[in-house]
Amino acid sequence: MRIERLKGFAYGGDYNPEQWGPEYWVEDMKLMKKAGVNLISLGIFSWAKLQKDEQTFDFSWLDTVMDLLAEYGIAADLATATAAVPAWAYGRYPDLFPVDKQGNRLWYGSRQTYCPNSPSYHRLTAALVRMIGERYKDHPALAMWHVNNEYSCHVSVCYCDTCAAEFRTWLKQRYGTIDGVNASWGTSFWSQWYYSWEEVMPPRQTTTQHNPGQVLDYQRFMSDSLLNCYLIEKHILREITPDVPITTNFMLEWKPLDYVKWAKEIDVITWDSYPNPAVGVHPARNALDHDLMRGLAGDKPFMLLEQSPSQVNWRKVNTVKYPGLNRLYSMQTIARGGEGVMYFQWRQSRRGAEKFHAACITHTGDEHSRVFKEVVSIGKELKELAELSTSKIEARVGIIYDYENWWAVEYAPGPSGEVSYRAIVLDYYTACYDAHIPVDIIFQESDLSAYDVVIAPLCYMVRPSLAQQVERYVSNGGTFVTSFFSGIADEEDAVFENGYPGPLRTVLGIQVEEFNPLEDHMYNVIANREQAGESTVSLWTEYVRLEGAQAYAEYTQDYLAGEPAVTRNTFGEGAAWYVSARPEAGYMRELLLHICTEAKVKPLITAPLGVEVTIRTGSAASWMFILNFTREPVTVDLGEYSGTDLRDRRTVRGKLEVAGTDLRIIKLD
Ligand code: GAL
């Protein structure tokens, strides 16, 4: 389902008119028109201003704002306002309070203070959503429903008694019997055996390490509990307005929710991007999340629902987006297949916790700020790009991203507490990004045969279907790449019998006998056997035995000297690669280039580091984006491509200069 009425890209932001008197609202509309705004997220934190007590609602101000939006031809991504519960509710319904691991109640006075399993929260939100749904279902400004806001942003886990009881119900559904839980969690260990359901608890504060099975299941349960909150709202809205798309906004680098499961329930995938604008942050970090959202969306649209037009207020030091950077990040969304660019927020607050967070209209209160001028010019540029809005990204390389793997890798005590799932995924992603090879982010259940190369970094937990698919995929000619600490555990987080890499052993043609994680000050060196190339490796090394695979690179130091470090196994028509350590970025780039070249996947063009290159393909034309995230001019080589530069309608081919913090969009011949 799309936002039909937007011809071209969505552009706008969070609008919080309740923070301002009505005398500002018409001025806001005029400035929105000036900036090319066509979509506004409205009422996200408005619950207290819409409902005074359980019986009394007041929608008068929201009616006025919705009418104004309709009058000015601006669409509303209308919120259900359930992201912050009003103070009056807590006195009557104490089950609303979330409880932390230590048993402390979290008080209201901020936002998102609710227990995901609170029956009162479910009942109160359902009533509010029904009121809003019925009231605005036919309003001409309504374009999309915005359910809640950034689920789990502040309270991703609650440990209260209600959650404990719900957890038991969830476990009953998953395992049937208490002995099923015992078997899965391995409670013979440390005398943790449970004889009755009442003994089972959330992983509350305890003496030392928790049972990892319990922790993993609690994370699954919490993600499901929050999803249930979303679904309660979604079902009401769907019943009232079957044709209005529904979204809830995802977050950057977000671990607590299994977004793969969530995405199936969302019509337009939206997310909030807040990269640190301090110079030196690799743009691949943000690009990865765009590609993740595109992957989660599948055939549905995805868009950026929030970004700051300049600085945020929640880092220790909040640097601005220097001139041009907002445009570059906005266009990165478009370059990676997004269908809209939105901000937090429209007008900068004068009071409250976010008063120093940037906004489109800054504290100057007028249209003359640098930030507003940039917002206006990006709006204009997006309008001119309307014909691109339904074009797509095509990739021959897929990187598998898996939330349960993320949890399992980081929650199990040992072998190294320094292993970050996201960082290792980013290593592989960045290698492709820097080599200008387009990537799709895919999932364990995706169809691998759609790709020439499939990379599964830190594929610690392997579900049976994935193991079978990988064997089939490689034997049919695919190239599979995985990293250290892969093929370790099954879905219950039990280590595979007969060691590592478990069900990937045959296809990889290796056995891993021992992990040797490295402390910060430690390193080893690996060197390719035949081709030039070596790298220091950090974080992790392994003792790998070859069982049919060949060593592509070997360790050169310490007791591992001469042992395989990177291996390649020919399996059927394809090849399976294993990287047993964490090499440097330059080595990773060369390695991935080598693997891709062997699989006949080429970089799009030749361009220096710090330059992002993508192609959006439509039914009648394709467009190349070249984004220069460095602050210096760069020269790229378009190779076989030529086309029309959208900026000046000139024909371009061969070498092309792109100024620092600038971009080119080329309609390809
Ligand atoms: C987001 C949130 C917004 C605003 C913004 C500030 O996480 O959805 O409401 O707080 O951060 O950066």
XYZ file of C-alpha atoms and ligand atoms in Angstrom:
681
model
C 0.000 0.000 0.000
C 1.430 3.421 -0.925
C 0.613 7.003 -0.059
C -1.230 7.425 -3.327
C -1.759 11.131 -3.290
C 1.933 12.093 -3.171
C 3.100 12.524 -6.702
C 6.827 12.033 -6.339
C 8.773 11.968 -3.085
C 7.375 12.677 0.370
C 8.947 15.683 2.065
C 8.174 17.183 5.449
C 8.581 16.354 9.105
C 7.196 16.048 12.626
C 4.880 18.912 13.407
C 4.008 19.665 17.033
C 1.582 22.593 16.805
C 0.330 22.022 20.360
C 3.609 23.566 21.554
C 2.608 26.827 19.883
C -0.402 29.124 19.879
C -2.783 29.020 16.889
C -1.317 32.360 15.758
C 1.692 30.394 14.445
C -0.210 27.794 12.467
C -1.068 29.710 9.301
C 2.490 31.006 9.143
C 3.676 27.397 9.497
C 1.508 26.323 6.566
C 2.887 29.120 4.390
C 6.468 28.240 5.242
C 5.770 24.557 4.628
C 4.507 25.423 1.169
C 7.612 27.491 0.587
C 9.777 24.504 1.541
C 7.905 22.115 -0.749
C 6.500 20.145 2.188
C 3.788 17.674 1.192
C 3.610 15.379 4.261
C 3.557 16.137 7.990
C 3.687 13.722 10.947
C 1.171 15.126 13.349
C 0.187 14.547 16.974
C 2.838 11.998 17.942
C 3.098 13.166 21.560
C -0.334 14.792 21.843
C -2.221 12.336 24.061
C -2.331 14.607 27.111
C -3.647 17.450 24.956
C -6.337 15.266 23.399
C -7.674 13.519 26.476
C -8.141 15.156 29.831
C -9.407 12.121 31.705
C -10.822 8.781 30.785
C -14.123 10.229 29.568
C -13.156 13.661 28.217
C -11.578 14.137 24.807
C -10.823 17.432 23.088
C -9.975 17.286 19.408
C -10.748 20.911 18.624
C -7.157 22.057 18.086
C -6.311 18.966 16.052
C -9.415 19.530 13.903
C -8.188 23.048 13.143
C -4.699 21.870 12.207
C -6.031 19.023 10.046
C -8.357 21.463 8.277
C -5.485 23.866 7.688
C -3.351 21.070 6.240
C -6.184 20.141 3.882
C -6.627 23.773 2.893
C -2.939 24.101 2.069
C -2.794 20.759 0.261
C -0.445 19.112 2.750
C -1.038 15.473 3.662
C -1.007 14.163 7.234
C 0.818 11.158 8.574
C -1.574 11.283 11.500
C -0.300 9.799 14.751
C -2.315 7.705 17.160
C -0.703 9.739 19.959
C -0.015 6.688 22.113
C 3.741 7.174 22.552
C 3.498 9.114 25.816
C 0.816 8.365 28.407
C -0.722 11.372 30.241
C 0.057 11.750 33.950
C -3.611 11.371 34.974
C -3.643 7.732 33.925
C -0.911 6.469 36.265
C -2.764 7.294 39.504
C -5.628 5.041 38.473
C -3.685 2.300 36.695
C -0.357 1.436 38.308
C 0.146 -1.500 35.901
C 1.157 1.184 33.393
C 4.520 1.693 35.088
C 7.432 -0.201 33.540
C 9.861 -1.877 35.946
C 13.589 -2.216 35.375
C 15.857 -5.201 35.981
C 16.519 -4.180 39.582
C 12.803 -3.911 40.314
C 12.642 -0.108 40.195
C 9.514 1.518 38.873
C 10.218 4.010 36.050
C 8.243 7.178 36.642
C 6.421 9.389 34.189
C 7.800 12.854 33.509
C 9.588 11.931 30.301
C 7.969 9.848 27.528
C 7.241 6.256 26.548
C 6.612 5.270 30.158
C 4.510 2.164 29.751
C 4.786 -1.560 30.328
C 4.260 -3.317 26.983
C 2.027 -5.923 28.636
C -0.024 -3.536 30.762
C -3.747 -4.341 30.255
C -4.539 -0.693 31.068
C -2.166 0.523 28.377
C -3.794 -1.792 25.846
C -7.297 -0.680 26.842
C -6.571 3.062 26.993
C -4.669 3.098 23.701
C -7.366 1.064 21.956
C -10.004 3.580 23.091
C -7.947 6.565 21.958
C -7.061 5.023 18.608
C -10.704 4.210 17.933
C -11.680 7.824 18.700
C -8.980 9.215 16.412
C -9.689 6.665 13.696
C -13.415 7.377 13.634
C -12.948 11.120 13.811
C -10.460 11.523 10.977
C -11.242 8.502 8.767
C -12.744 10.683 6.029
C -10.649 13.770 6.567
C -9.139 14.985 3.293
C -5.734 15.572 4.923
C -5.373 11.988 6.164
C -2.778 10.111 4.097
C -1.174 7.604 6.473
C -1.512 6.437 10.079
C 1.536 6.799 12.300
C 1.160 4.257 15.089
C 2.866 5.197 18.358
C 6.508 6.243 17.851
C 9.836 4.409 17.824
C 8.647 1.393 19.818
C 11.236 0.373 22.436
C 13.295 3.550 22.070
C 13.392 4.135 25.829
C 11.789 1.055 27.375
C 12.765 -2.026 25.418
C 12.442 -4.455 28.329
C 10.109 -4.501 31.323
C 10.520 -6.907 34.239
C 7.254 -6.359 36.140
C 4.928 -9.051 37.456
C 2.493 -8.632 34.559
C 5.352 -9.292 32.133
C 6.435 -12.311 34.198
C 2.945 -13.827 33.876
C 2.753 -13.064 30.154
C 6.221 -14.530 29.647
C 4.974 -17.839 31.065
C 2.042 -17.819 28.641
C 4.431 -17.059 25.774
C 6.703 -19.946 26.838
C 3.729 -22.316 27.076
C 2.871 -21.502 23.486
C 6.442 -22.041 22.342
C 7.379 -25.157 24.308
C 4.094 -26.693 25.471
C 5.410 -28.053 28.747
C 7.692 -26.860 31.495
C 10.079 -29.669 30.579
C 10.192 -28.251 27.081
C 11.543 -25.051 28.618
C 13.979 -27.023 30.768
C 15.289 -28.880 27.746
C 15.647 -25.761 25.610
C 17.380 -23.654 28.234
C 19.529 -26.503 29.514
C 18.438 -25.992 33.107
C 20.247 -29.110 34.315
C 23.094 -26.629 34.509
C 23.639 -24.753 37.826
C 20.547 -26.344 39.405
C 18.207 -24.169 37.360
C 15.571 -26.878 36.752
C 11.930 -25.648 36.947
C 9.172 -27.892 38.290
C 6.253 -25.481 37.833
C 5.464 -22.506 35.602
C 5.267 -20.128 38.579
C 8.987 -20.655 39.215
C 9.900 -19.218 35.799
C 10.884 -15.532 35.957
C 12.079 -12.782 33.653
C 15.878 -12.496 33.738
C 15.792 -10.033 36.620
C 18.944 -8.855 38.395
C 20.746 -11.908 39.755
C 24.113 -12.917 41.213
C 26.111 -13.491 38.040
C 25.503 -14.676 34.490
C 21.942 -15.506 33.498
C 20.910 -18.551 31.584
C 21.467 -17.430 27.936
C 18.398 -19.367 26.721
C 16.228 -17.459 29.188
C 17.727 -14.123 28.128
C 17.280 -14.895 24.440
C 13.676 -15.994 24.909
C 12.942 -12.904 26.997
C 14.235 -10.708 24.191
C 12.045 -12.582 21.692
C 9.103 -12.218 24.070
C 9.660 -8.480 24.564
C 9.892 -7.856 20.827
C 6.617 -9.806 20.447
C 5.002 -7.932 23.368
C 5.719 -4.579 21.760
C 4.596 -5.913 18.406
C 1.330 -6.837 20.104
C 0.925 -3.180 21.199
C 1.370 -2.154 17.579
C -1.054 -4.794 16.331
C -3.784 -3.719 18.759
C -3.675 -0.269 17.153
C -3.194 -1.525 13.629
C -6.227 -3.806 13.695
C -8.494 -0.993 14.853
C -7.221 1.350 12.155
C -7.436 -1.290 9.440
C -11.028 -2.013 10.419
C -11.977 1.681 10.243
C -9.897 2.674 7.192
C -8.983 -0.427 5.144
C -7.302 1.664 2.448
C -5.128 4.005 4.500
C -1.509 2.828 4.842
C -0.167 2.276 8.351
C 3.360 2.829 9.573
C 5.403 2.960 12.738
C 8.922 4.322 12.618
C 12.005 2.102 13.004
C 15.344 3.300 14.353
C 18.970 3.345 13.322
C 21.252 0.494 14.381
C 18.377 -0.850 16.479
C 18.786 -4.147 18.254
C 15.839 -4.774 20.655
C 13.123 -5.491 18.070
C 13.092 -8.210 15.444
C 12.280 -5.845 12.601
C 12.036 -8.762 10.148
C 8.958 -9.980 12.017
C 7.607 -6.446 12.489
C 8.039 -5.386 8.863
C 5.476 -7.953 7.717
C 2.796 -5.965 9.586
C 3.694 -2.507 8.248
C 2.523 -0.970 4.957
C 5.175 1.711 4.488
C 8.525 0.986 6.140
C 9.798 4.169 7.751
C 12.858 4.891 9.849
C 14.661 7.617 11.750
C 18.263 8.402 10.907
C 20.581 10.368 13.159
C 24.177 9.825 12.011
C 26.752 11.772 13.984
C 27.634 14.689 11.695
C 31.099 15.044 13.211
C 33.596 14.713 10.391
C 34.970 11.202 10.030
C 31.843 9.085 10.448
C 31.761 6.659 7.556
C 28.587 7.215 5.477
C 28.316 3.434 5.012
C 26.937 3.258 8.547
C 23.839 5.147 7.524
C 23.721 3.536 4.087
C 23.527 0.117 5.741
C 20.351 1.093 7.556
C 18.801 2.428 4.352
C 19.555 -0.879 2.644
C 18.216 -2.743 5.656
C 14.952 -0.788 5.457
C 14.726 -1.398 1.718
C 15.233 -5.101 2.412
C 12.607 -5.098 5.158
C 10.207 -3.317 2.817
C 10.576 -5.821 -0.032
C 7.984 -4.729 -2.580
C 6.540 -2.089 -0.254
C 7.799 1.520 -0.143
C 10.321 2.719 2.402
C 11.166 6.248 3.465
C 13.037 8.316 5.989
C 10.548 9.604 8.523
C 12.935 11.559 10.715
C 16.367 13.108 10.473
C 17.682 16.314 11.925
C 18.127 19.204 9.525
C 21.245 19.983 11.557
C 22.241 18.982 15.106
C 20.545 16.765 17.691
C 20.488 17.451 21.433
C 21.089 14.014 22.886
C 24.784 13.438 22.252
C 27.322 14.784 24.708
C 28.442 17.265 22.068
C 25.996 18.021 19.274
C 27.809 19.255 16.201
C 25.849 20.780 13.318
C 25.389 19.274 9.910
C 27.847 21.555 8.142
C 26.585 23.260 4.951
C 25.649 20.685 2.341
C 25.553 17.688 4.681
C 21.787 17.715 5.158
C 21.381 17.643 1.387
C 23.870 14.796 1.057
C 22.164 12.657 3.705
C 18.730 13.505 2.276
C 19.850 12.420 -1.164
C 21.442 9.285 0.257
C 17.899 8.182 1.123
C 16.836 8.738 -2.453
C 20.011 7.215 -3.865
C 19.327 4.009 -1.930
C 15.723 3.642 -3.090
C 13.777 5.649 -0.491
C 10.496 7.368 -1.355
C 10.601 10.261 1.074
C 12.710 12.478 3.299
C 11.324 13.919 6.533
C 12.678 15.817 9.522
C 12.355 16.004 13.241
C 10.983 18.605 13.677
C 9.274 21.416 11.804
C 9.564 24.287 14.315
C 12.213 24.313 17.065
C 10.751 24.046 20.584
C 11.294 26.886 23.046
C 10.643 24.716 26.077
C 10.999 21.063 26.962
C 13.808 18.528 26.607
C 14.297 19.077 22.884
C 14.628 22.847 22.791
C 18.215 22.630 21.532
C 17.435 20.025 18.892
C 17.598 21.563 15.426
C 14.419 22.080 13.425
C 13.489 23.405 9.990
C 12.324 26.712 11.494
C 15.068 27.518 13.981
C 14.960 29.736 17.083
C 15.416 32.727 14.776
C 11.737 32.102 14.022
C 12.053 33.277 10.424
C 12.880 31.951 6.982
C 16.388 33.406 6.786
C 18.432 30.785 8.637
C 21.008 28.676 6.825
C 19.155 25.575 7.932
C 15.794 26.702 6.547
C 17.322 27.812 3.261
C 18.849 24.350 2.857
C 15.502 22.754 3.701
C 13.849 24.855 0.994
C 16.419 23.997 -1.638
C 16.270 20.252 -0.867
C 12.471 20.448 -1.190
C 12.852 22.035 -4.607
C 15.391 19.458 -5.744
C 13.178 16.576 -4.610
C 10.251 17.964 -6.539
C 12.385 18.040 -9.668
C 13.308 14.404 -9.131
C 9.679 13.224 -8.987
C 10.013 10.976 -12.032
C 12.510 8.799 -10.103
C 10.237 8.049 -7.215
C 9.134 4.554 -8.214
C 12.494 3.368 -9.572
C 14.363 0.581 -7.738
C 17.823 -0.525 -6.683
C 19.205 -3.732 -8.147
C 21.941 -5.746 -6.441
C 23.723 -9.034 -7.133
C 25.171 -9.305 -3.636
C 23.053 -10.064 -0.577
C 24.170 -9.685 3.033
C 22.202 -11.695 5.586
C 21.100 -9.679 8.638
C 19.500 -11.510 11.543
C 18.192 -10.105 14.809
C 18.190 -13.367 16.754
C 21.822 -13.838 15.760
C 22.571 -10.346 16.973
C 20.993 -11.113 20.345
C 22.506 -14.569 20.694
C 26.048 -13.468 19.797
C 26.030 -10.593 22.244
C 24.107 -12.167 25.130
C 26.086 -15.396 25.514
C 28.938 -15.038 28.026
C 32.163 -15.699 26.066
C 34.263 -16.229 24.053
C 34.668 -12.433 23.691
C 32.515 -9.651 25.062
C 34.050 -7.353 22.441
C 32.258 -8.914 19.493
C 29.626 -6.565 18.124
C 27.279 -8.114 15.571
C 26.573 -4.808 13.931
C 30.281 -3.927 13.648
C 31.083 -7.163 11.846
C 28.112 -6.833 9.485
C 29.328 -3.299 8.846
C 32.841 -4.580 7.998
C 31.456 -6.668 5.135
C 28.945 -4.038 4.089
C 31.585 -1.299 4.070
C 33.916 -3.444 1.987
C 31.224 -3.642 -0.722
C 30.239 0.012 -0.283
C 33.841 1.169 -0.677
C 34.217 -1.055 -3.729
C 31.015 0.508 -5.184
C 29.279 -2.844 -5.381
C 25.524 -2.577 -4.658
C 24.207 -4.777 -1.878
C 20.768 -5.893 -0.752
C 20.255 -6.659 2.903
C 18.487 -10.009 3.078
C 17.370 -12.403 5.813
C 17.809 -16.052 6.721
C 14.561 -16.971 4.966
C 15.223 -14.905 1.799
C 15.617 -16.652 -1.528
C 19.396 -16.831 -1.927
C 19.188 -17.848 -5.567
C 18.377 -14.231 -6.460
C 22.052 -13.339 -5.754
C 25.448 -14.195 -7.209
C 27.172 -13.656 -3.869
C 25.628 -14.145 -0.420
C 27.495 -12.959 2.663
C 26.469 -14.093 6.145
C 28.664 -12.272 8.673
C 28.643 -13.732 12.199
C 26.184 -16.417 11.224
C 26.385 -17.838 14.741
C 22.851 -19.218 14.869
C 21.907 -21.256 11.822
C 18.299 -22.246 11.310
C 17.869 -25.627 9.515
C 16.243 -24.018 6.484
C 19.253 -21.741 5.986
C 21.757 -24.593 6.153
C 19.831 -26.514 3.491
C 19.431 -23.440 1.315
C 23.137 -22.588 1.470
C 24.137 -26.082 0.305
C 21.682 -25.960 -2.576
C 22.652 -22.409 -3.477
C 26.387 -23.098 -3.586
C 26.089 -26.407 -5.362
C 24.032 -24.619 -8.031
C 26.837 -22.109 -8.608
C 26.360 -19.456 -5.907
C 29.169 -17.920 -3.883
C 28.729 -17.974 -0.120
C 30.911 -16.031 2.315
C 30.830 -16.269 6.083
C 32.951 -15.101 8.963
C 34.455 -16.367 12.191
C 32.069 -17.505 14.952
C 29.569 -18.864 12.429
C 27.717 -22.176 12.430
C 27.874 -22.415 16.213
C 24.372 -22.862 17.621
C 20.856 -23.907 16.698
C 17.682 -21.872 17.245
C 17.631 -22.786 20.926
C 21.187 -21.462 21.201
C 22.522 -24.973 21.838
C 25.967 -25.573 20.366
C 25.827 -27.996 17.433
C 26.944 -31.544 18.090
C 30.349 -32.283 16.534
C 31.482 -28.698 16.782
C 31.791 -25.768 14.410
C 30.730 -24.660 11.836
C 27.873 -27.088 12.456
C 25.618 -27.568 9.426
C 27.890 -25.322 7.306
C 30.847 -27.696 7.705
C 30.387 -29.644 4.468
C 29.764 -26.644 2.266
C 32.701 -24.701 3.757
C 34.967 -27.751 3.742
C 36.511 -26.875 7.098
C 36.278 -27.595 10.774
C 37.021 -24.956 13.378
C 38.756 -26.510 16.320
C 39.402 -23.540 18.579
C 38.623 -19.821 18.914
C 41.341 -17.473 20.080
C 39.764 -14.052 20.622
C 42.247 -11.218 21.006
C 42.428 -8.487 23.588
C 42.739 -4.903 22.389
C 46.545 -4.886 22.451
C 46.846 -8.232 20.603
C 46.940 -8.918 16.899
C 48.004 -11.481 14.319
C 48.872 -11.054 10.656
C 47.395 -12.910 7.717
C 48.935 -13.143 4.251
C 47.438 -14.391 1.019
C 49.065 -17.511 -0.334
C 49.173 -16.702 -4.005
C 48.035 -13.174 -4.579
C 49.556 -10.098 -3.035
C 47.792 -9.018 0.128
C 48.220 -9.129 3.861
C 46.577 -7.584 6.873
C 46.865 -7.401 10.599
C 43.836 -8.981 12.210
C 42.268 -8.043 15.511
C 39.430 -9.151 17.790
C 39.398 -12.821 16.843
C 41.482 -15.650 15.390
C 40.742 -19.343 14.994
C 42.445 -22.643 14.527
C 40.871 -23.966 11.321
C 41.339 -27.501 9.936
C 40.898 -27.966 6.214
C 38.435 -30.660 5.168
C 38.529 -30.126 1.427
C 38.773 -26.320 1.357
C 41.969 -24.520 0.340
C 43.705 -21.834 2.326
C 43.493 -18.522 0.469
C 45.317 -16.702 3.274
C 47.310 -17.990 6.246
C 48.238 -16.658 9.659
C 51.880 -15.666 9.913
C 52.329 -15.117 13.656
C 52.285 -16.914 16.961
C 51.136 -20.516 17.304
C 48.786 -20.121 14.355
C 51.627 -19.331 11.898
C 51.114 -21.338 8.717
C 47.510 -22.241 9.570
C 44.555 -21.300 7.328
C 42.998 -17.887 7.978
C 40.781 -17.372 4.919
C 39.555 -20.457 3.094
C 37.771 -21.241 -0.150
C 35.934 -24.443 -0.888
C 34.680 -25.485 -4.287
C 31.321 -27.119 -3.730
C 29.298 -28.306 -6.715
C 29.224 -25.457 -9.195
C 29.938 -22.751 -6.618
C 32.330 -21.679 -3.893
C 32.101 -21.130 -0.138
C 34.487 -18.755 1.636
C 35.362 -18.553 5.321
C 37.131 -15.625 7.014
C 38.338 -16.743 10.442
C 39.531 -13.364 11.768
C 38.820 -9.645 11.560
C 41.095 -8.084 8.908
C 41.573 -4.366 8.234
C 39.161 -2.455 5.992
C 41.565 -2.286 3.017
C 42.102 -6.031 3.030
C 38.364 -6.665 3.341
C 37.688 -4.438 0.342
C 40.256 -6.269 -1.788
C 39.012 -9.655 -0.620
C 35.393 -8.860 -1.416
C 36.420 -7.413 -4.772
C 38.295 -10.632 -5.530
C 35.343 -12.796 -4.497
C 32.866 -10.680 -6.459
C 35.066 -10.580 -9.555
C 35.305 -14.365 -9.458
C 31.482 -14.446 -9.272
C 31.301 -11.971 -12.191
C 29.942 -9.118 -10.105
C 31.531 -5.779 -11.006
C 31.797 -2.440 -9.190
C 29.434 0.141 -10.714
C 32.227 2.584 -11.520
C 35.687 3.577 -10.329
C 35.509 6.195 -7.602
C 37.629 7.125 -4.579
C 36.849 6.248 -0.967
C 34.240 8.476 0.639
C 32.190 8.556 -2.558
C 28.903 6.701 -2.677
C 27.618 5.388 -5.998
C 24.210 3.838 -6.685
C 21.859 3.336 -9.597
C 18.060 3.567 -9.435
C 16.382 1.728 -12.262
C 12.895 2.585 -13.503
C 10.755 1.142 -16.274
C 11.946 3.686 -18.842
C 15.223 5.072 -17.482
C 17.988 4.660 -14.894
C 19.756 7.253 -12.778
C 23.200 7.147 -11.251
C 23.833 8.928 -7.948
C 27.369 9.980 -7.064
C 27.542 11.405 -3.543
C 30.819 12.905 -2.375
C 30.876 12.585 1.405
C 34.429 13.951 1.565
C 34.968 17.691 1.871
C 37.396 17.752 -1.068
C 36.655 17.605 -4.813
C 37.021 14.118 -6.297
C 37.232 12.680 -9.777
C 35.309 9.560 -10.694
C 35.478 7.501 -13.858
C 32.091 6.640 -15.310
C 33.589 3.785 -17.336
C 31.006 2.356 -19.683
C 28.293 4.761 -18.499
C 27.270 8.075 -20.020
C 24.213 10.223 -19.556
C 22.738 13.611 -18.767
C 23.725 15.450 -15.618
C 20.428 16.581 -14.096
C 22.030 19.731 -12.731
C 22.848 21.404 -16.025
C 21.464 18.969 -18.607
C 24.962 18.463 -19.993
C 26.058 15.115 -21.390
C 28.684 13.412 -19.222
C 30.997 10.462 -19.836
C 34.496 9.394 -18.798
C 36.016 11.396 -15.971
C 33.751 13.579 -13.892
C 34.595 15.960 -11.070
C 32.341 16.193 -8.013
C 32.904 19.023 -5.527
C 33.352 18.323 -1.793
C 30.057 17.630 0.056
C 28.267 17.659 -3.283
C 26.562 15.194 -5.563
C 25.690 14.442 -9.143
C 22.633 12.682 -10.472
C 22.990 11.378 -13.992
C 20.163 10.121 -16.132
C 21.880 7.267 -17.908
C 21.764 6.799 -21.686
C 13.541 10.481 17.746
C 12.101 10.696 18.180
C 11.681 12.144 18.019
C 12.736 13.065 18.556
C 14.035 12.785 17.864
C 15.163 13.679 18.313
O 14.088 9.375 18.360
O 11.226 9.882 17.434
O 10.452 12.332 18.687
O 12.843 12.893 19.922
O 14.423 11.469 18.138
O 16.384 13.344 17.714
